[in-house]
Amino acid sequence: MKKFIKNEKGSVVVLVALYMTVMMGLLALVIDGGSLYLERSKLQKGVDLAVLAGMQNLPENPSRAMEAAEDVAYSNELADREVSIQLQDDGTSLYAEANRNVSFTFAKVLGFSDQDVSATAKAQVGSLSSVQGAIPLGAYGEKTFSFGDQIEMKVGPSSSDTSFLGALRLSNDYEGDLKRGHQGTLSVGDVVSPEPGNMARPTQRAIETRMNNCPYHQQGKQPTHLDHPDNCPLVVIVPIYREVTPGNFDRLEIVGFGSFFIDSVGRVNEGAPITGRFIRYAFSGEFSPVINQYGAYAYKLVE
């Protein structure tokens, strides 16, 4: 009987040991495995936000793009020794890689002390090629502008007078399209028509609405092309066009998109001329990796 009891006690000890081993394994899986997942998620979020933060400065200012990406990486708790950020693809892409060593708590009992986790991200910028939200005013592609120089553009029918910022018929609601941006998608290669008639009054109303809706105006501040909030409606997407048939402005092909900052709009009896500047700016949309000279860019995560 005593031998039987001893054997039974020994079996219980073995079972308890096995149970404890299984429990430690489960704890290691749940707690340490969860810790690995959490840390990797933090790394992924940090590198995603970092490369996206640099996109507004590409391709013109790669050094500022790197600085912006690094600032965001550090603000998301990525240490300098953990993260590496590089320019790629001739300065049109940012690539970030982060690595972190995670110490285990319960897995140490099973012989595992730590593990490295990593995350990578890549964002690329290119010329805007397809977008929603463009305004129904187009600029002639053969006209040359210098970024940042103030210009006055008369709003009139597209014609061989290329000083006009041609009114385009993108839908049946010209004024609504100008106030809020055209809700349909426009792409390079699309053919559009000029908007007939005198559009001075609806142009003035729409531009004044945009000016009133800028957060800076609502705060009593004056937005400029160098200082404006990211969501300022005075930064608009302008289709760049050329004639389908040379010399005939009845059918216009979109060859690209420009970024335009609106400074002011004139009186109706003067034709509601729009004063503003072409600027470089990045929007949400599809892009071509080939950089053109029109200044409207798009970017996205590609890895």
PDB file of C-alpha atoms in Angstrom:
ATOM      1  CA  MET A   1       0.000   0.000   0.000  1.00  0.00           C
ATOM      2  CA  LYS A   2       2.789   2.450   0.920  1.00  0.00           C
ATOM      3  CA  LYS A   3       4.488   1.749  -2.403  1.00  0.00           C
ATOM      4  CA  PHE A   4       1.250   2.461  -4.213  1.00  0.00           C
ATOM      5  CA  ILE A   5       0.816   5.773  -2.371  1.00  0.00           C
ATOM      6  CA  LYS A   6       4.392   6.786  -3.175  1.00  0.00           C
ATOM      7  CA  ASN A   7       3.858   5.979  -6.844  1.00  0.00           C
ATOM      8  CA  GLU A   8       0.657   7.957  -6.790  1.00  0.00           C
ATOM      9  CA  LYS A   9       2.377  10.953  -5.195  1.00  0.00           C
ATOM     10  CA  GLY A  10       5.088  10.733  -7.810  1.00  0.00           C
ATOM     11  CA  SER A  11       2.528  10.714 -10.567  1.00  0.00           C
ATOM     12  CA  VAL A  12       0.856  13.787  -9.087  1.00  0.00           C
ATOM     13  CA  VAL A  13       4.179  15.625  -8.989  1.00  0.00           C
ATOM     14  CA  VAL A  14       4.798  14.757 -12.621  1.00  0.00           C
ATOM     15  CA  LEU A  15       1.305  15.866 -13.589  1.00  0.00           C
ATOM     16  CA  VAL A  16       1.675  19.122 -11.663  1.00  0.00           C
ATOM     17  CA  ALA A  17       5.027  19.738 -13.331  1.00  0.00           C
ATOM     18  CA  LEU A  18       3.527  19.079 -16.737  1.00  0.00           C
ATOM     19  CA  TYR A  19       0.578  21.308 -15.895  1.00  0.00           C
ATOM     20  CA  MET A  20       2.866  24.130 -14.786  1.00  0.00           C
ATOM     21  CA  THR A  21       4.932  23.764 -17.943  1.00  0.00           C
ATOM     22  CA  VAL A  22       1.815  23.926 -20.095  1.00  0.00           C
ATOM     23  CA  MET A  23       0.531  26.942 -18.155  1.00  0.00           C
ATOM     24  CA  MET A  24       3.843  28.743 -18.495  1.00  0.00           C
ATOM     25  CA  GLY A  25       3.783  27.989 -22.198  1.00  0.00           C
ATOM     26  CA  LEU A  26       0.278  29.406 -22.498  1.00  0.00           C
ATOM     27  CA  LEU A  27       1.252  32.481 -20.481  1.00  0.00           C
ATOM     28  CA  ALA A  28       4.301  32.939 -22.679  1.00  0.00           C
ATOM     29  CA  LEU A  29       2.146  32.622 -25.774  1.00  0.00           C
ATOM     30  CA  VAL A  30      -0.495  35.067 -24.556  1.00  0.00           C
ATOM     31  CA  ILE A  31       1.581  37.649 -22.709  1.00  0.00           C
ATOM     32  CA  ASP A  32       4.941  37.547 -24.450  1.00  0.00           C
ATOM     33  CA  GLY A  33       3.343  36.852 -27.830  1.00  0.00           C
ATOM     34  CA  GLY A  34       0.991  39.773 -27.265  1.00  0.00           C
ATOM     35  CA  SER A  35       3.932  41.950 -26.298  1.00  0.00           C
ATOM     36  CA  LEU A  36       5.682  41.083 -29.565  1.00  0.00           C
ATOM     37  CA  TYR A  37       2.553  41.940 -31.548  1.00  0.00           C
ATOM     38  CA  LEU A  38       2.082  45.232 -29.689  1.00  0.00           C
ATOM     39  CA  GLU A  39       5.677  46.327 -30.178  1.00  0.00           C
ATOM     40  CA  ARG A  40       5.626  45.451 -33.864  1.00  0.00           C
ATOM     41  CA  SER A  41       2.375  47.406 -34.275  1.00  0.00           C
ATOM     42  CA  LYS A  42       4.028  50.428 -32.649  1.00  0.00           C
ATOM     43  CA  LEU A  43       6.983  50.133 -35.001  1.00  0.00           C
ATOM     44  CA  GLN A  44       4.723  49.809 -38.042  1.00  0.00           C
ATOM     45  CA  LYS A  45       2.664  52.837 -37.063  1.00  0.00           C
ATOM     46  CA  GLY A  46       5.813  54.857 -36.456  1.00  0.00           C
ATOM     47  CA  VAL A  47       7.467  54.099 -39.794  1.00  0.00           C
ATOM     48  CA  ASP A  48       4.191  54.543 -41.721  1.00  0.00           C
ATOM     49  CA  LEU A  49       3.618  57.993 -40.227  1.00  0.00           C
ATOM     50  CA  ALA A  50       7.276  58.928 -40.650  1.00  0.00           C
ATOM     51  CA  VAL A  51       7.504  58.307 -44.389  1.00  0.00           C
ATOM     52  CA  LEU A  52       4.117  59.941 -45.000  1.00  0.00           C
ATOM     53  CA  ALA A  53       5.211  63.025 -43.044  1.00  0.00           C
ATOM     54  CA  GLY A  54       8.065  63.613 -45.454  1.00  0.00           C
ATOM     55  CA  MET A  55       5.969  63.453 -48.609  1.00  0.00           C
ATOM     56  CA  GLN A  56       4.853  67.107 -48.630  1.00  0.00           C
ATOM     57  CA  ASN A  57       8.495  68.085 -49.100  1.00  0.00           C
ATOM     58  CA  LEU A  58       9.282  65.773 -52.007  1.00  0.00           C
ATOM     59  CA  PRO A  59      10.578  65.978 -54.628  1.00  0.00           C
ATOM     60  CA  GLU A  60      11.686  69.608 -54.165  1.00  0.00           C
ATOM     61  CA  ASN A  61      13.213  69.518 -50.682  1.00  0.00           C
ATOM     62  CA  PRO A  62      14.616  66.075 -49.814  1.00  0.00           C
ATOM     63  CA  SER A  63      16.577  67.281 -46.789  1.00  0.00           C
ATOM     64  CA  ARG A  64      13.435  68.784 -45.262  1.00  0.00           C
ATOM     65  CA  ALA A  65      11.564  65.582 -46.078  1.00  0.00           C
ATOM     66  CA  MET A  66      14.135  63.587 -44.130  1.00  0.00           C
ATOM     67  CA  GLU A  67      13.896  65.983 -41.188  1.00  0.00           C
ATOM     68  CA  ALA A  68      10.101  65.790 -41.129  1.00  0.00           C
ATOM     69  CA  ALA A  69      10.177  61.998 -41.291  1.00  0.00           C
ATOM     70  CA  GLU A  70      12.718  61.759 -38.476  1.00  0.00           C
ATOM     71  CA  ASP A  71      10.761  64.201 -36.287  1.00  0.00           C
ATOM     72  CA  VAL A  72       7.603  62.123 -36.634  1.00  0.00           C
ATOM     73  CA  ALA A  73       9.478  58.882 -36.028  1.00  0.00           C
ATOM     74  CA  TYR A  74      10.959  60.212 -32.789  1.00  0.00           C
ATOM     75  CA  SER A  75       7.601  61.624 -31.666  1.00  0.00           C
ATOM     76  CA  ASN A  76       6.180  58.111 -32.075  1.00  0.00           C
ATOM     77  CA  GLU A  77       8.697  56.680 -29.603  1.00  0.00           C
ATOM     78  CA  LEU A  78      11.160  55.320 -32.122  1.00  0.00           C
ATOM     79  CA  ALA A  79      14.680  55.832 -30.824  1.00  0.00           C
ATOM     80  CA  ASP A  80      17.439  57.032 -33.116  1.00  0.00           C
ATOM     81  CA  ARG A  81      19.239  53.685 -32.815  1.00  0.00           C
ATOM     82  CA  GLU A  82      16.033  51.819 -33.751  1.00  0.00           C
ATOM     83  CA  VAL A  83      15.053  53.566 -36.969  1.00  0.00           C
ATOM     84  CA  SER A  84      16.730  54.185 -40.314  1.00  0.00           C
ATOM     85  CA  ILE A  85      15.235  56.478 -42.982  1.00  0.00           C
ATOM     86  CA  GLN A  86      16.509  56.674 -46.549  1.00  0.00           C
ATOM     87  CA  LEU A  87      15.724  58.532 -49.748  1.00  0.00           C
ATOM     88  CA  GLN A  88      15.186  56.226 -52.712  1.00  0.00           C
ATOM     89  CA  ASP A  89      14.143  56.301 -56.377  1.00  0.00           C
ATOM     90  CA  ASP A  90      15.977  59.523 -57.261  1.00  0.00           C
ATOM     91  CA  GLY A  91      14.480  61.397 -54.337  1.00  0.00           C
ATOM     92  CA  THR A  92      10.826  60.516 -54.968  1.00  0.00           C
ATOM     93  CA  SER A  93      10.514  57.894 -52.211  1.00  0.00           C
ATOM     94  CA  LEU A  94      11.183  57.597 -48.502  1.00  0.00           C
ATOM     95  CA  TYR A  95      11.967  54.206 -46.984  1.00  0.00           C
ATOM     96  CA  ALA A  96      11.999  53.583 -43.236  1.00  0.00           C
ATOM     97  CA  GLU A  97      13.029  50.513 -41.276  1.00  0.00           C
ATOM     98  CA  ALA A  98      12.719  50.059 -37.521  1.00  0.00           C
ATOM     99  CA  ASN A  99      14.071  47.278 -35.307  1.00  0.00           C
ATOM    100  CA  ARG A 100      13.489  46.682 -31.604  1.00  0.00           C
ATOM    101  CA  ASN A 101      14.528  43.969 -29.143  1.00  0.00           C
ATOM    102  CA  VAL A 102      11.682  42.763 -26.920  1.00  0.00           C
ATOM    103  CA  SER A 103      12.464  40.990 -23.639  1.00  0.00           C
ATOM    104  CA  PHE A 104      10.243  38.102 -22.592  1.00  0.00           C
ATOM    105  CA  THR A 105       8.695  37.582 -19.172  1.00  0.00           C
ATOM    106  CA  PHE A 106       7.303  34.062 -19.043  1.00  0.00           C
ATOM    107  CA  ALA A 107       9.014  32.546 -22.078  1.00  0.00           C
ATOM    108  CA  LYS A 108      12.317  32.718 -20.170  1.00  0.00           C
ATOM    109  CA  VAL A 109      11.191  29.634 -18.255  1.00  0.00           C
ATOM    110  CA  LEU A 110      11.075  27.822 -21.583  1.00  0.00           C
ATOM    111  CA  GLY A 111      14.540  29.026 -22.547  1.00  0.00           C
ATOM    112  CA  PHE A 112      13.583  32.082 -24.634  1.00  0.00           C
ATOM    113  CA  SER A 113      14.834  35.407 -23.284  1.00  0.00           C
ATOM    114  CA  ASP A 114      14.041  37.888 -26.054  1.00  0.00           C
ATOM    115  CA  GLN A 115      13.301  38.391 -29.748  1.00  0.00           C
ATOM    116  CA  ASP A 116      13.836  41.104 -32.353  1.00  0.00           C
ATOM    117  CA  VAL A 117      10.836  42.623 -34.133  1.00  0.00           C
ATOM    118  CA  SER A 118      10.983  44.868 -37.186  1.00  0.00           C
ATOM    119  CA  ALA A 119       8.779  46.921 -39.494  1.00  0.00           C
ATOM    120  CA  THR A 120       9.328  48.680 -42.806  1.00  0.00           C
ATOM    121  CA  ALA A 121       7.428  51.287 -44.797  1.00  0.00           C
ATOM    122  CA  LYS A 122       7.913  53.070 -48.086  1.00  0.00           C
ATOM    123  CA  ALA A 123       6.010  56.032 -49.491  1.00  0.00           C
ATOM    124  CA  GLN A 124       6.401  57.444 -52.982  1.00  0.00           C
ATOM    125  CA  VAL A 125       5.440  60.744 -54.560  1.00  0.00           C
ATOM    126  CA  GLY A 126       4.672  61.420 -58.211  1.00  0.00           C
ATOM    127  CA  SER A 127       2.776  63.809 -60.438  1.00  0.00           C
ATOM    128  CA  LEU A 128      -0.965  63.771 -59.824  1.00  0.00           C
ATOM    129  CA  SER A 129      -2.599  61.780 -62.618  1.00  0.00           C
ATOM    130  CA  SER A 130      -6.124  61.056 -61.372  1.00  0.00           C
ATOM    131  CA  VAL A 131      -8.074  62.874 -58.692  1.00  0.00           C
ATOM    132  CA  GLN A 132     -11.407  63.898 -57.219  1.00  0.00           C
ATOM    133  CA  GLY A 133     -11.976  67.483 -56.094  1.00  0.00           C
ATOM    134  CA  ALA A 134     -10.490  69.467 -58.989  1.00  0.00           C
ATOM    135  CA  ILE A 135     -12.098  72.837 -59.670  1.00  0.00           C
ATOM    136  CA  PRO A 136     -13.779  73.625 -63.015  1.00  0.00           C
ATOM    137  CA  LEU A 137     -11.098  76.105 -64.054  1.00  0.00           C
ATOM    138  CA  GLY A 138      -8.296  74.981 -66.324  1.00  0.00           C
ATOM    139  CA  ALA A 139      -4.957  76.477 -67.290  1.00  0.00           C
ATOM    140  CA  TYR A 140      -3.460  76.243 -70.751  1.00  0.00           C
ATOM    141  CA  GLY A 141      -0.549  73.818 -70.691  1.00  0.00           C
ATOM    142  CA  GLU A 142       1.643  75.881 -72.996  1.00  0.00           C
ATOM    143  CA  LYS A 143       1.519  78.851 -70.627  1.00  0.00           C
ATOM    144  CA  THR A 144       4.629  79.200 -68.460  1.00  0.00           C
ATOM    145  CA  PHE A 145       4.319  80.183 -64.799  1.00  0.00           C
ATOM    146  CA  SER A 146       6.869  80.523 -62.036  1.00  0.00           C
ATOM    147  CA  PHE A 147       5.910  78.884 -58.765  1.00  0.00           C
ATOM    148  CA  GLY A 148       5.103  81.435 -56.073  1.00  0.00           C
ATOM    149  CA  ASP A 149       4.768  84.443 -58.395  1.00  0.00           C
ATOM    150  CA  GLN A 150       1.434  86.212 -58.052  1.00  0.00           C
ATOM    151  CA  ILE A 151      -0.630  86.286 -61.219  1.00  0.00           C
ATOM    152  CA  GLU A 152      -4.077  87.544 -62.154  1.00  0.00           C
ATOM    153  CA  MET A 153      -6.107  85.259 -64.351  1.00  0.00           C
ATOM    154  CA  LYS A 154      -9.361  86.236 -65.975  1.00  0.00           C
ATOM    155  CA  VAL A 155     -12.088  83.636 -65.841  1.00  0.00           C
ATOM    156  CA  GLY A 156     -13.444  83.260 -69.328  1.00  0.00           C
ATOM    157  CA  PRO A 157     -14.223  80.710 -71.967  1.00  0.00           C
ATOM    158  CA  SER A 158     -11.237  78.643 -73.033  1.00  0.00           C
ATOM    159  CA  SER A 159      -9.958  80.185 -76.210  1.00  0.00           C
ATOM    160  CA  SER A 160      -6.801  80.922 -78.069  1.00  0.00           C
ATOM    161  CA  ASP A 161      -6.311  83.813 -75.630  1.00  0.00           C
ATOM    162  CA  THR A 162      -4.266  81.762 -73.205  1.00  0.00           C
ATOM    163  CA  SER A 163      -4.257  84.469 -70.516  1.00  0.00           C
ATOM    164  CA  PHE A 164      -7.645  83.028 -69.573  1.00  0.00           C
ATOM    165  CA  LEU A 165      -8.083  80.566 -66.759  1.00  0.00           C
ATOM    166  CA  GLY A 166     -10.673  78.700 -68.773  1.00  0.00           C
ATOM    167  CA  ALA A 167     -13.995  77.742 -67.188  1.00  0.00           C
ATOM    168  CA  LEU A 168     -14.562  74.030 -67.749  1.00  0.00           C
ATOM    169  CA  ARG A 169     -17.828  72.125 -67.904  1.00  0.00           C
ATOM    170  CA  LEU A 170     -17.184  69.203 -65.573  1.00  0.00           C
ATOM    171  CA  SER A 171     -20.846  68.761 -64.588  1.00  0.00           C
ATOM    172  CA  ASN A 172     -24.144  70.653 -64.667  1.00  0.00           C
ATOM    173  CA  ASP A 173     -23.221  72.507 -61.465  1.00  0.00           C
ATOM    174  CA  TYR A 174     -20.313  74.840 -62.213  1.00  0.00           C
ATOM    175  CA  GLU A 175     -20.717  76.879 -59.030  1.00  0.00           C
ATOM    176  CA  GLY A 176     -21.004  73.789 -56.837  1.00  0.00           C
ATOM    177  CA  ASP A 177     -17.926  72.268 -58.452  1.00  0.00           C
ATOM    178  CA  LEU A 178     -16.014  75.478 -57.811  1.00  0.00           C
ATOM    179  CA  LYS A 179     -17.168  75.732 -54.187  1.00  0.00           C
ATOM    180  CA  ARG A 180     -16.562  72.132 -53.169  1.00  0.00           C
ATOM    181  CA  GLY A 181     -14.451  70.594 -55.920  1.00  0.00           C
ATOM    182  CA  HIS A 182     -15.757  68.306 -58.631  1.00  0.00           C
ATOM    183  CA  GLN A 183     -16.901  65.039 -57.051  1.00  0.00           C
ATOM    184  CA  GLY A 184     -16.187  62.974 -60.126  1.00  0.00           C
ATOM    185  CA  THR A 185     -12.767  61.609 -60.992  1.00  0.00           C
ATOM    186  CA  LEU A 186     -10.632  63.412 -63.564  1.00  0.00           C
ATOM    187  CA  SER A 187      -7.610  61.732 -65.111  1.00  0.00           C
ATOM    188  CA  VAL A 188      -4.817  62.659 -67.461  1.00  0.00           C
ATOM    189  CA  GLY A 189      -6.080  61.936 -70.967  1.00  0.00           C
ATOM    190  CA  ASP A 190      -9.712  62.850 -70.242  1.00  0.00           C
ATOM    191  CA  VAL A 191     -11.344  65.214 -72.723  1.00  0.00           C
ATOM    192  CA  VAL A 192     -13.522  68.032 -71.370  1.00  0.00           C
ATOM    193  CA  SER A 193     -15.376  71.005 -72.830  1.00  0.00           C
ATOM    194  CA  PRO A 194     -15.303  74.703 -71.986  1.00  0.00           C
ATOM    195  CA  GLU A 195     -18.148  76.134 -69.903  1.00  0.00           C
ATOM    196  CA  PRO A 196     -20.192  78.482 -72.122  1.00  0.00           C
ATOM    197  CA  GLY A 197     -21.507  81.834 -70.960  1.00  0.00           C
ATOM    198  CA  ASN A 198     -20.460  84.499 -68.490  1.00  0.00           C
ATOM    199  CA  MET A 199     -19.340  82.751 -65.308  1.00  0.00           C
ATOM    200  CA  ALA A 200     -18.131  85.833 -63.416  1.00  0.00           C
ATOM    201  CA  ARG A 201     -20.894  85.964 -60.794  1.00  0.00           C
ATOM    202  CA  PRO A 202     -20.917  82.253 -59.851  1.00  0.00           C
ATOM    203  CA  THR A 203     -17.120  82.358 -59.832  1.00  0.00           C
ATOM    204  CA  GLN A 204     -17.078  85.230 -57.373  1.00  0.00           C
ATOM    205  CA  ARG A 205     -19.638  83.575 -55.078  1.00  0.00           C
ATOM    206  CA  ALA A 206     -17.799  80.263 -55.086  1.00  0.00           C
ATOM    207  CA  ILE A 207     -14.373  81.767 -54.396  1.00  0.00           C
ATOM    208  CA  GLU A 208     -15.747  83.945 -51.594  1.00  0.00           C
ATOM    209  CA  THR A 209     -17.254  80.816 -50.046  1.00  0.00           C
ATOM    210  CA  ARG A 210     -13.861  79.132 -50.157  1.00  0.00           C
ATOM    211  CA  MET A 211     -12.232  82.164 -48.557  1.00  0.00           C
ATOM    212  CA  ASN A 212     -14.811  82.241 -45.758  1.00  0.00           C
ATOM    213  CA  ASN A 213     -14.371  78.512 -45.122  1.00  0.00           C
ATOM    214  CA  CYS A 214     -10.618  78.672 -44.624  1.00  0.00           C
ATOM    215  CA  PRO A 215      -9.886  78.013 -40.921  1.00  0.00           C
ATOM    216  CA  TYR A 216      -7.422  80.914 -40.854  1.00  0.00           C
ATOM    217  CA  HIS A 217     -10.119  83.367 -41.985  1.00  0.00           C
ATOM    218  CA  GLN A 218     -12.418  82.010 -39.290  1.00  0.00           C
ATOM    219  CA  GLN A 219      -9.672  82.666 -36.729  1.00  0.00           C
ATOM    220  CA  GLY A 220      -9.087  86.203 -37.998  1.00  0.00           C
ATOM    221  CA  LYS A 221      -5.760  85.294 -39.638  1.00  0.00           C
ATOM    222  CA  GLN A 222      -4.710  85.875 -43.227  1.00  0.00           C
ATOM    223  CA  PRO A 223      -3.706  82.692 -45.078  1.00  0.00           C
ATOM    224  CA  THR A 224      -0.928  82.912 -47.642  1.00  0.00           C
ATOM    225  CA  HIS A 225       0.630  80.483 -50.072  1.00  0.00           C
ATOM    226  CA  LEU A 226       3.468  80.038 -47.576  1.00  0.00           C
ATOM    227  CA  ASP A 227       1.352  79.895 -44.411  1.00  0.00           C
ATOM    228  CA  HIS A 228      -1.990  78.142 -44.519  1.00  0.00           C
ATOM    229  CA  PRO A 229      -3.590  75.148 -42.784  1.00  0.00           C
ATOM    230  CA  ASP A 230      -3.456  71.772 -44.492  1.00  0.00           C
ATOM    231  CA  ASN A 231      -7.218  71.782 -45.010  1.00  0.00           C
ATOM    232  CA  CYS A 232      -7.393  75.312 -46.428  1.00  0.00           C
ATOM    233  CA  PRO A 233      -9.889  75.354 -49.345  1.00  0.00           C
ATOM    234  CA  LEU A 234      -7.879  78.112 -51.019  1.00  0.00           C
ATOM    235  CA  VAL A 235      -5.414  75.458 -52.189  1.00  0.00           C
ATOM    236  CA  VAL A 236      -7.090  74.032 -55.275  1.00  0.00           C
ATOM    237  CA  ILE A 237      -6.388  71.482 -57.987  1.00  0.00           C
ATOM    238  CA  VAL A 238      -6.437  73.003 -61.468  1.00  0.00           C
ATOM    239  CA  PRO A 239      -6.640  70.824 -64.596  1.00  0.00           C
ATOM    240  CA  ILE A 240      -3.954  71.648 -67.149  1.00  0.00           C
ATOM    241  CA  TYR A 241      -5.237  71.297 -70.702  1.00  0.00           C
ATOM    242  CA  ARG A 242      -4.308  71.511 -74.347  1.00  0.00           C
ATOM    243  CA  GLU A 243      -6.416  71.463 -77.484  1.00  0.00           C
ATOM    244  CA  VAL A 244      -7.311  68.059 -78.881  1.00  0.00           C
ATOM    245  CA  THR A 245      -7.071  69.680 -82.310  1.00  0.00           C
ATOM    246  CA  PRO A 246      -4.462  72.461 -82.465  1.00  0.00           C
ATOM    247  CA  GLY A 247      -6.153  75.861 -82.606  1.00  0.00           C
ATOM    248  CA  ASN A 248      -9.607  74.480 -81.707  1.00  0.00           C
ATOM    249  CA  PHE A 249     -10.542  75.028 -78.055  1.00  0.00           C
ATOM    250  CA  ASP A 250     -13.918  73.270 -78.182  1.00  0.00           C
ATOM    251  CA  ARG A 251     -12.429  69.986 -76.944  1.00  0.00           C
ATOM    252  CA  LEU A 252      -9.683  70.041 -74.349  1.00  0.00           C
ATOM    253  CA  GLU A 253      -7.469  67.190 -73.217  1.00  0.00           C
ATOM    254  CA  ILE A 254      -6.226  67.109 -69.628  1.00  0.00           C
ATOM    255  CA  VAL A 255      -2.443  66.719 -69.670  1.00  0.00           C
ATOM    256  CA  GLY A 256      -1.811  67.179 -65.949  1.00  0.00           C
ATOM    257  CA  PHE A 257      -2.876  68.973 -62.796  1.00  0.00           C
ATOM    258  CA  GLY A 258      -1.558  72.104 -61.129  1.00  0.00           C
ATOM    259  CA  SER A 259      -1.679  73.321 -57.526  1.00  0.00           C
ATOM    260  CA  PHE A 260      -3.013  76.857 -57.196  1.00  0.00           C
ATOM    261  CA  PHE A 261      -3.365  79.064 -54.113  1.00  0.00           C
ATOM    262  CA  ILE A 262      -6.149  81.650 -54.358  1.00  0.00           C
ATOM    263  CA  ASP A 263      -5.293  85.077 -52.937  1.00  0.00           C
ATOM    264  CA  SER A 264      -8.452  86.949 -53.936  1.00  0.00           C
ATOM    265  CA  VAL A 265     -11.254  87.302 -56.457  1.00  0.00           C
ATOM    266  CA  GLY A 266     -12.185  90.537 -58.215  1.00  0.00           C
ATOM    267  CA  ARG A 267     -15.461  92.270 -58.945  1.00  0.00           C
ATOM    268  CA  VAL A 268     -18.126  90.799 -61.170  1.00  0.00           C
ATOM    269  CA  ASN A 269     -18.158  93.840 -63.458  1.00  0.00           C
ATOM    270  CA  GLU A 270     -14.433  93.282 -63.998  1.00  0.00           C
ATOM    271  CA  GLY A 271     -14.955  89.627 -64.908  1.00  0.00           C
ATOM    272  CA  ALA A 272     -14.197  88.245 -61.410  1.00  0.00           C
ATOM    273  CA  PRO A 273     -10.458  87.843 -62.050  1.00  0.00           C
ATOM    274  CA  ILE A 274      -8.728  85.423 -59.701  1.00  0.00           C
ATOM    275  CA  THR A 275      -5.435  86.457 -58.153  1.00  0.00           C
ATOM    276  CA  GLY A 276      -3.221  83.679 -56.901  1.00  0.00           C
ATOM    277  CA  ARG A 277      -0.086  81.644 -57.379  1.00  0.00           C
ATOM    278  CA  PHE A 278       0.887  78.270 -58.696  1.00  0.00           C
ATOM    279  CA  ILE A 279       2.521  76.309 -55.890  1.00  0.00           C
ATOM    280  CA  ARG A 280       3.871  72.830 -55.289  1.00  0.00           C
ATOM    281  CA  TYR A 281       1.552  70.721 -53.186  1.00  0.00           C
ATOM    282  CA  ALA A 282       0.678  67.065 -52.622  1.00  0.00           C
ATOM    283  CA  PHE A 283      -2.873  65.727 -52.631  1.00  0.00           C
ATOM    284  CA  SER A 284      -4.597  62.408 -52.181  1.00  0.00           C
ATOM    285  CA  GLY A 285      -4.988  60.681 -55.538  1.00  0.00           C
ATOM    286  CA  GLU A 286      -3.323  58.511 -58.122  1.00  0.00           C
ATOM    287  CA  PHE A 287       0.058  59.494 -59.480  1.00  0.00           C
ATOM    288  CA  SER A 288       2.521  58.873 -62.237  1.00  0.00           C
ATOM    289  CA  PRO A 289       6.116  58.241 -61.140  1.00  0.00           C
ATOM    290  CA  VAL A 290       7.232  60.659 -63.867  1.00  0.00           C
ATOM    291  CA  ILE A 291       7.484  64.145 -62.350  1.00  0.00           C
ATOM    292  CA  ASN A 292       6.067  66.919 -64.547  1.00  0.00           C
ATOM    293  CA  GLN A 293       6.344  70.697 -64.209  1.00  0.00           C
ATOM    294  CA  TYR A 294       2.797  71.487 -63.066  1.00  0.00           C
ATOM    295  CA  GLY A 295       3.330  71.226 -59.287  1.00  0.00           C
ATOM    296  CA  ALA A 296       0.449  68.972 -58.181  1.00  0.00           C
ATOM    297  CA  TYR A 297       1.691  65.758 -56.639  1.00  0.00           C
ATOM    298  CA  ALA A 298       0.194  62.706 -54.996  1.00  0.00           C
ATOM    299  CA  TYR A 299       1.722  60.199 -52.649  1.00  0.00           C
ATOM    300  CA  LYS A 300       0.879  56.916 -50.989  1.00  0.00           C
ATOM    301  CA  LEU A 301       2.356  54.013 -49.107  1.00  0.00           C
ATOM    302  CA  VAL A 302       3.722  51.486 -51.577  1.00  0.00           C
ATOM    303  CA  GLU A 303       5.168  49.045 -49.025  1.00  0.00           C
TER     304      GLU A 303
END
